[in-house]
Short mmCIF file of C-alpha atoms and ligand atoms in Angstrom, two decimals:
data_model
loop_
_atom_site.label_atom_id
_atom_site.label_comp_id
_atom_site.label_asym_id
_atom_site.label_seq_id
_atom_site.Cartn_x
_atom_site.Cartn_y
_atom_site.Cartn_z
CA MET A 137 0.00 0.00 0.00
CA LYS A 138 2.87 2.37 0.73
CA ASN A 139 3.91 1.80 -2.87
CA LEU A 140 0.59 3.21 -4.04
CA ILE A 141 1.15 6.32 -1.94
CA LEU A 142 4.63 6.75 -3.39
CA LYS A 143 3.22 6.22 -6.88
CA LEU A 144 0.57 8.85 -6.21
CA GLU A 145 3.20 11.30 -5.00
CA LYS A 146 5.32 10.70 -8.09
CA GLU A 147 2.62 10.62 -10.77
CA GLN A 148 -0.18 12.62 -9.09
CA ARG A 149 -2.78 10.20 -10.38
CA LEU A 150 -4.12 6.73 -9.75
CA SER A 151 -6.70 4.51 -11.42
CA LYS A 152 -10.16 3.94 -9.96
CA GLU A 153 -9.11 0.49 -8.73
CA GLU A 154 -6.01 1.89 -7.06
CA TRP A 155 -7.93 4.69 -5.32
CA THR A 156 -10.50 2.18 -4.07
CA GLN A 157 -7.80 -0.19 -2.88
CA LEU A 158 -6.05 2.58 -0.93
CA ILE A 159 -9.24 3.77 0.71
CA GLU A 160 -10.52 0.32 1.58
CA GLY A 161 -7.13 -0.96 2.73
CA ARG A 162 -6.13 2.04 4.84
CA THR A 163 -4.67 1.47 8.30
CA LYS A 164 -3.49 3.80 11.02
CA GLU A 165 0.10 3.18 10.03
CA LEU A 166 -0.58 3.84 6.35
CA ALA A 167 -2.38 7.06 7.26
CA GLU A 168 0.65 8.26 9.26
CA PHE A 169 2.87 7.54 6.27
CA LEU A 170 0.46 9.39 3.97
CA PHE A 171 0.33 12.45 6.26
CA GLU A 172 4.12 12.62 6.42
CA ARG A 173 4.33 12.63 2.64
CA ALA A 174 1.48 15.14 2.39
CA ARG A 175 3.19 17.52 4.84
CA GLU A 176 6.43 17.29 2.92
CA VAL A 177 4.69 18.21 -0.34
CA ARG A 178 2.76 21.01 1.33
CA HIS A 179 5.96 22.43 2.91
CA ALA A 180 7.72 22.37 -0.46
CA HIS A 181 5.05 24.63 -1.99
CA TYR A 182 3.61 26.65 0.88
CA GLY A 183 6.11 26.30 3.71
CA ARG A 184 4.38 26.52 7.06
CA ASP A 185 1.95 29.27 6.06
CA VAL A 186 -1.73 28.92 6.80
CA TYR A 187 -4.00 31.22 4.80
CA ILE A 188 -7.11 32.75 6.33
CA ARG A 189 -10.41 33.45 4.60
CA GLY A 190 -13.16 35.51 6.21
CA LEU A 191 -16.43 33.64 5.77
CA ILE A 192 -19.53 35.80 5.39
CA GLU A 193 -22.70 33.70 5.38
CA PHE A 194 -24.89 36.34 3.84
CA THR A 195 -28.20 34.51 3.37
CA ASN A 196 -29.76 31.28 4.59
CA TYR A 197 -32.66 31.42 2.12
CA CYS A 198 -32.33 28.67 -0.47
CA ARG A 199 -34.50 27.58 -3.39
CA ASN A 200 -32.95 24.09 -3.35
CA ASP A 201 -33.94 21.11 -1.29
CA CYS A 202 -30.77 19.02 -0.90
CA TYR A 203 -31.62 16.21 1.49
CA TYR A 204 -28.52 16.71 3.66
CA CYS A 205 -28.61 20.46 4.14
CA GLY A 206 -30.15 22.30 7.09
CA ILE A 207 -30.96 25.42 5.05
CA ARG A 208 -32.94 23.45 2.42
CA LYS A 209 -36.15 25.19 1.42
CA SER A 210 -38.41 22.59 3.09
CA ASN A 211 -36.93 23.21 6.52
CA SER A 212 -39.74 25.30 7.99
CA CYS A 213 -38.21 25.20 11.51
CA LEU A 214 -35.43 27.61 10.53
CA SER A 215 -35.63 31.41 10.93
CA ARG A 216 -34.43 32.88 7.69
CA TYR A 217 -32.21 35.96 7.33
CA ARG A 218 -30.37 37.82 4.66
CA LEU A 219 -27.75 40.47 5.34
CA THR A 220 -28.10 43.90 3.78
CA GLU A 221 -25.39 45.28 1.52
CA GLU A 222 -24.33 47.59 4.36
CA GLU A 223 -24.11 44.68 6.81
CA ILE A 224 -21.98 42.69 4.37
CA LEU A 225 -19.66 45.66 3.83
CA SER A 226 -19.40 46.12 7.55
CA CYS A 227 -18.31 42.46 7.89
CA CYS A 228 -15.63 43.12 5.26
CA ARG A 229 -14.41 46.26 7.09
CA ASN A 230 -14.21 44.35 10.31
CA GLY A 231 -12.37 41.53 8.56
CA TYR A 232 -9.95 43.87 6.85
CA GLU A 233 -9.03 45.41 10.22
CA LEU A 234 -8.39 41.93 11.59
CA GLY A 235 -6.02 41.14 8.70
CA PHE A 236 -8.25 39.24 6.26
CA ARG A 237 -7.49 39.72 2.58
CA THR A 238 -10.03 37.23 1.26
CA PHE A 239 -13.76 37.47 1.76
CA VAL A 240 -15.88 34.42 1.05
CA LEU A 241 -19.52 35.26 0.34
CA GLN A 242 -21.44 32.09 0.94
CA GLY A 243 -25.17 31.56 0.89
CA GLY A 244 -28.12 29.53 -0.20
CA GLU A 245 -29.45 30.07 -3.72
CA ASP A 246 -31.52 33.08 -2.73
CA GLY A 247 -33.62 34.70 -5.49
CA TRP A 248 -33.61 38.06 -3.67
CA PHE A 249 -29.97 38.39 -4.61
CA THR A 250 -30.67 38.92 -8.29
CA ARG A 251 -27.92 39.25 -10.84
CA GLU A 252 -28.11 43.05 -10.56
CA ARG A 253 -27.96 43.12 -6.77
CA THR A 254 -25.14 40.58 -6.59
CA THR A 255 -23.10 42.40 -9.23
CA ALA A 256 -23.59 45.72 -7.43
CA LEU A 257 -22.50 44.12 -4.16
CA ILE A 258 -19.35 42.58 -5.66
CA ARG A 259 -18.51 45.88 -7.31
CA ARG A 260 -18.79 47.75 -4.02
CA ILE A 261 -16.59 45.27 -2.17
CA HIS A 262 -14.05 45.32 -4.98
CA GLU A 263 -13.96 49.14 -5.02
CA GLU A 264 -13.50 49.45 -1.30
CA PHE A 265 -11.02 46.56 -0.95
CA PRO A 266 -9.12 46.39 -4.26
CA ASP A 267 -6.30 44.42 -2.62
CA CYS A 268 -8.62 41.64 -1.44
CA ALA A 269 -9.78 38.48 -3.16
CA ILE A 270 -13.54 37.96 -3.43
CA THR A 271 -14.66 34.35 -3.30
CA LEU A 272 -18.24 33.44 -4.15
CA SER A 273 -20.06 30.34 -3.00
CA VAL A 274 -23.58 30.90 -4.23
CA GLY A 275 -24.35 27.72 -6.13
CA GLU A 276 -25.36 27.00 -9.69
CA ARG A 277 -25.86 29.85 -12.17
CA GLU A 278 -25.76 30.46 -15.90
CA ARG A 279 -22.36 31.05 -17.46
CA GLU A 280 -23.20 34.68 -18.31
CA GLU A 281 -24.03 35.37 -14.69
CA TYR A 282 -20.71 33.90 -13.52
CA GLN A 283 -18.98 36.02 -16.15
CA GLU A 284 -20.71 39.18 -14.92
CA TYR A 285 -19.60 38.50 -11.33
CA PHE A 286 -16.07 37.86 -12.52
CA ASP A 287 -16.05 41.12 -14.45
CA ALA A 288 -17.35 42.94 -11.37
CA GLY A 289 -14.35 41.76 -9.34
CA ALA A 290 -15.02 38.25 -8.02
CA ASN A 291 -12.04 36.00 -8.59
CA ARG A 292 -12.63 32.71 -6.81
CA PHE A 293 -15.61 30.38 -6.65
CA LEU A 294 -16.39 27.43 -4.38
CA LEU A 295 -18.82 24.84 -5.68
CA ARG A 296 -18.42 21.36 -4.29
CA HIS A 297 -19.52 18.70 -6.75
CA GLU A 298 -20.70 16.72 -3.65
CA THR A 299 -20.39 13.33 -5.38
CA ALA A 300 -19.21 12.36 -8.87
CA ASP A 301 -21.42 9.28 -9.04
CA GLU A 302 -24.75 9.78 -10.85
CA GLU A 303 -26.72 7.38 -8.70
CA HIS A 304 -25.28 8.70 -5.47
CA TYR A 305 -26.00 12.26 -6.62
CA ARG A 306 -29.64 11.23 -7.13
CA TYR A 307 -29.72 9.78 -3.61
CA LEU A 308 -28.56 13.08 -2.08
CA HIS A 309 -30.57 15.52 -4.18
CA PRO A 310 -34.11 16.01 -5.49
CA ALA A 311 -34.84 15.36 -9.17
CA GLU A 312 -34.55 18.99 -10.29
CA LEU A 313 -30.81 19.05 -9.50
CA SER A 314 -28.33 17.20 -11.67
CA LEU A 315 -24.68 16.21 -11.47
CA LYS A 316 -24.33 17.08 -15.16
CA HIS A 317 -25.32 20.69 -14.52
CA ARG A 318 -23.15 20.97 -11.42
CA LYS A 319 -20.14 19.77 -13.39
CA GLU A 320 -20.97 22.12 -16.28
CA CYS A 321 -20.96 25.00 -13.81
CA LEU A 322 -17.51 24.00 -12.58
CA TRP A 323 -16.11 23.84 -16.11
CA ASN A 324 -17.70 27.20 -16.97
CA LEU A 325 -16.15 28.79 -13.89
CA ARG A 326 -12.76 27.40 -14.84
CA HIS A 327 -13.02 28.65 -18.40
CA ILE A 328 -14.04 32.14 -17.31
CA GLY A 329 -10.82 32.34 -15.29
CA TYR A 330 -11.95 31.91 -11.69
CA GLN A 331 -9.77 30.08 -9.19
CA VAL A 332 -12.16 27.20 -8.71
CA GLY A 333 -12.87 25.07 -5.68
CA SER A 334 -14.76 21.80 -5.65
CA GLY A 335 -15.11 19.02 -3.12
CA ILE A 336 -17.26 16.63 -1.17
CA MET A 337 -18.72 15.69 2.19
CA VAL A 338 -17.05 12.60 3.61
CA GLY A 339 -19.42 9.94 4.88
CA SER A 340 -22.49 11.37 3.17
CA PRO A 341 -25.38 8.88 3.27
CA GLY A 342 -24.89 6.00 0.82
CA GLN A 343 -21.25 6.90 0.07
CA THR A 344 -18.89 3.98 -0.69
CA ALA A 345 -15.14 3.73 -1.25
CA GLU A 346 -15.89 3.44 -4.98
CA HIS A 347 -17.79 6.71 -4.91
CA LEU A 348 -14.81 8.37 -3.24
CA ALA A 349 -12.57 6.91 -5.94
CA GLU A 350 -14.84 8.50 -8.56
CA ASP A 351 -14.63 11.81 -6.68
CA LEU A 352 -10.85 11.66 -6.76
CA LEU A 353 -10.89 10.86 -10.48
CA PHE A 354 -13.16 13.82 -11.13
CA LEU A 355 -10.87 16.13 -9.14
CA GLN A 356 -7.94 14.66 -11.05
CA GLU A 357 -9.67 15.70 -14.27
CA LEU A 358 -10.91 19.12 -13.11
CA GLN A 359 -7.59 20.14 -11.50
CA PRO A 360 -9.27 22.67 -9.22
CA HIS A 361 -7.28 25.35 -7.41
CA MET A 362 -9.11 24.63 -4.15
CA VAL A 363 -10.70 21.54 -2.66
CA GLY A 364 -13.15 21.55 0.25
CA ILE A 365 -13.41 18.26 2.09
CA GLY A 366 -15.32 17.99 5.34
CA PRO A 367 -17.33 15.34 7.14
CA PHE A 368 -21.07 15.02 6.55
CA ILE A 369 -22.89 15.93 9.78
CA PRO A 370 -26.63 15.25 10.08
CA HIS A 371 -29.08 18.08 10.69
CA LYS A 372 -32.08 17.33 12.86
CA ASP A 373 -34.63 18.89 10.46
CA THR A 374 -33.60 17.09 7.28
CA PRO A 375 -34.49 13.69 5.78
CA PHE A 376 -30.98 12.52 6.75
CA LYS A 377 -31.39 13.36 10.44
CA GLU A 378 -30.87 9.72 11.51
CA GLU A 379 -27.77 9.18 9.37
CA LYS A 380 -24.26 8.78 10.78
CA THR A 381 -21.68 11.55 10.89
CA GLY A 382 -18.67 11.14 8.58
CA THR A 383 -15.55 10.08 10.45
CA LEU A 384 -12.56 12.21 11.36
CA GLU A 385 -10.25 9.39 10.33
CA LEU A 386 -11.55 9.06 6.76
CA THR A 387 -11.78 12.84 6.28
CA LEU A 388 -8.13 13.26 7.25
CA PHE A 389 -7.09 10.38 5.00
CA LEU A 390 -8.78 12.07 2.03
CA LEU A 391 -7.11 15.41 2.81
CA GLY A 392 -3.77 13.60 2.64
CA LEU A 393 -4.63 11.90 -0.66
CA VAL A 394 -5.77 15.16 -2.25
CA ARG A 395 -2.57 16.94 -1.17
CA LEU A 396 -0.51 14.31 -3.02
CA MET A 397 -2.76 14.34 -6.08
CA LEU A 398 -2.89 18.17 -6.31
CA PRO A 399 0.34 19.33 -4.64
CA LYS A 400 -0.41 23.06 -5.01
CA VAL A 401 -4.05 22.91 -3.99
CA LEU A 402 -5.53 25.32 -1.44
CA MET A 403 -7.39 23.17 1.02
CA PRO A 404 -9.22 24.26 4.15
CA ALA A 405 -9.35 22.45 7.45
CA THR A 406 -13.12 22.94 7.50
CA THR A 407 -15.49 24.11 10.21
CA ALA A 408 -17.26 20.75 9.93
CA LEU A 409 -13.98 19.03 10.79
CA SER A 410 -13.51 21.12 13.91
CA THR A 411 -17.18 20.57 14.77
CA ILE A 412 -16.71 16.78 15.01
CA HIS A 413 -13.46 16.98 16.99
CA PRO A 414 -12.05 19.81 19.14
CA ASP A 415 -8.62 19.32 17.52
CA GLY A 416 -10.04 18.66 14.05
CA ARG A 417 -8.57 21.81 12.57
CA LYS A 418 -5.06 21.09 13.80
CA MET A 419 -5.30 17.51 12.58
CA GLY A 420 -6.54 18.77 9.20
CA ILE A 421 -3.48 21.02 8.85
CA LEU A 422 -1.20 18.13 9.85
CA SER A 423 -2.81 15.97 7.15
CA GLY A 424 -2.13 18.43 4.32
CA ALA A 425 -4.63 21.31 4.61
CA ASN A 426 -3.31 24.87 4.38
CA VAL A 427 -6.33 27.17 4.78
CA VAL A 428 -8.75 28.06 7.58
CA MET A 429 -11.98 29.97 7.18
CA PRO A 430 -13.01 31.76 10.38
CA ASN A 431 -16.53 33.12 10.57
CA LEU A 432 -16.93 36.85 9.87
CA SER A 433 -20.74 36.87 9.81
CA PRO A 434 -22.58 38.95 12.44
CA GLN A 435 -22.69 36.83 15.60
CA GLU A 436 -26.48 36.73 15.79
CA ASN A 437 -26.71 35.13 12.33
CA ARG A 438 -24.07 32.44 12.68
CA LYS A 439 -26.22 29.78 14.30
CA LEU A 440 -28.98 30.42 11.78
CA TYR A 441 -26.66 29.47 8.95
CA SER A 442 -27.32 26.00 10.12
CA LEU A 443 -26.11 23.47 7.57
CA TYR A 444 -25.71 20.75 10.22
CA ASP A 445 -26.17 20.32 13.98
CA HIS A 446 -23.83 21.82 16.62
CA LYS A 447 -21.86 23.91 14.13
CA ARG A 448 -18.85 25.63 15.69
CA CYS A 449 -18.80 29.34 14.99
CA MET A 450 -17.37 31.06 18.07
CA GLY A 451 -13.93 31.20 19.70
CA ASP A 452 -11.22 29.97 17.37
CA GLU A 453 -13.78 29.40 14.58
CA ALA A 454 -14.65 33.12 14.66
CA ALA A 455 -12.79 35.95 12.99
CA GLU A 456 -12.64 37.81 16.33
CA GLY A 457 -10.91 34.75 17.83
CA LEU A 458 -7.98 35.02 15.43
CA ALA A 459 -5.42 35.32 18.26
CA MET A 460 -6.60 31.97 19.61
CA LEU A 461 -6.38 30.41 16.17
CA ARG A 462 -2.90 31.85 15.66
CA ALA A 463 -1.73 30.32 18.96
CA GLU A 464 -3.30 27.00 18.01
CA MET A 465 -1.44 26.92 14.70
CA GLU A 466 1.83 27.91 16.40
CA GLU A 467 1.44 24.97 18.77
CA ILE A 468 1.82 22.63 15.77
CA GLY A 469 4.53 24.69 14.06
CA TYR A 470 2.42 26.63 11.55
CA GLU A 471 1.82 30.32 11.05
CA ILE A 472 -1.29 32.28 10.12
CA VAL A 473 -0.45 34.75 7.37
CA SER A 474 -2.38 37.75 6.13
CA ALA A 475 -1.43 37.34 2.46
CA ARG A 476 -4.26 36.86 -0.04
CA GLY A 477 -2.96 33.37 -0.68
CA ASP A 478 -3.80 32.99 -4.35
CA ALA A 479 -3.54 29.63 -6.04
CA LEU A 480 -0.07 28.73 -7.27
CA LEU A 481 -1.74 26.89 -10.11
CA GLU A 482 -2.49 28.98 -13.19
CA THR A 483 -6.05 29.98 -14.05
CA GLU A 484 -7.35 29.85 -17.61
CA GLN A 485 -6.57 33.57 -17.84
CA GLY A 486 -2.92 33.10 -16.96
CA GLY A 487 -3.04 33.27 -13.21
CA LYS A 488 -2.58 36.98 -12.50
CA LEU A 489 -5.72 38.19 -10.82
N1 LIG B 25 -25.53 26.98 -2.09
C1 LIG B 25 -24.15 26.92 -2.36
C2 LIG B 25 -23.76 25.58 -2.97
O1 LIG B 25 -24.63 24.77 -3.23
O2 LIG B 25 -22.59 25.39 -3.25
C3 LIG B 25 -23.28 27.19 -1.14
C4 LIG B 25 -23.83 26.86 0.19
S1 LIG B 25 -23.85 25.13 0.56
C5 LIG B 25 -24.79 25.15 2.02
C6 LIG B 25 -22.17 24.86 1.07
C7 LIG B 25 -21.74 23.45 1.34
O3 LIG B 25 -22.23 23.02 2.62
C8 LIG B 25 -22.26 22.40 0.41
O4 LIG B 25 -21.47 22.34 -0.74
C9 LIG B 25 -22.18 21.10 1.25
O5 LIG B 25 -21.08 20.31 0.89
C10 LIG B 25 -22.04 21.63 2.68
N2 LIG B 25 -23.06 21.04 3.55
C11 LIG B 25 -24.39 21.17 3.45
N3 LIG B 25 -25.02 20.39 4.37
C12 LIG B 25 -24.04 19.76 5.06
C13 LIG B 25 -24.04 18.79 6.11
N4 LIG B 25 -25.18 18.32 6.62
N5 LIG B 25 -22.85 18.34 6.59
C14 LIG B 25 -21.70 18.82 6.07
N6 LIG B 25 -21.63 19.71 5.07
C15 LIG B 25 -22.79 20.18 4.56
#
């Protein structure tokens, strides 16, 4: 098995059978070996820097009904909110003061934020913070709309593919959503010139080692600049409320694999990871992650952006807890840096954003 890890490190690709074999045959010892290799690769490209992204969860309205997600439209138990343009700008100002140079605007697919309103918002942020990166995570849109946001100043986009297996996609989503369209969106974003992030939930209901192998093959093909991998965590008001949480162990293993497959990838130690284990973030960094995304949303809204139960959003998961996070990273020999932290991998437009 160690041979497969060395092969992956050397060639940055494996076949579906090899990926499945590695995942199914993993042991504690193999994982330790993988993490050592992953850290070495990460240090070669990024040293011991950890990039920070200020996460602004600007709306929890969503027109979609994904079975796993707490902000799905059928969840009538949730109080809905959307931040005003002024509130969003105030989050950015606060974040800028704290040292953030990337703002991630994440939300449900909320029709109130029309193309015009979203473009105007991006333009305002870009004008006030020209030295900052603007990352969008607002779901599936038409190519022209993505282009308009890019032209207004957005330069990165996060859209997890969730699962690359058709049947599994059907199991996680209602009929009106399709894997084909999700993938098309990712390719469109890439072609426009965004730094693109994709990814999955680990341990989502029905997921098998073969599905994960397909996910890795898809990421191998897409060559995204960023990959978001976090455990699935059930939400009490969704159809998957009785399902099991994804494991820390498998999530970390996948972070290690992705680091070897995409050596220059930007990869967060996610909030979901630190929600399932108090040291999840540190372990994520030690497995190959190099990004953290503290919460910059107004405190009163954080719990309402409720994708899953018991979400962590205060203390070291919060932008105002940056000192705590910095100390935590120093404990394991890493350093929070204020740099924008752009992808080292070129975009379709040549990389200079
Ligand atoms: N609407 C946008 C989209 O579809 O990409 C962005 C918001 S969406 C809520 C962000 C991510 O949250 C999803 O891509 C999904 O992977 C993750 N997520 C949703 N429900 C989750 C759960 N129960 N456990 C872990 N992650 C979850």
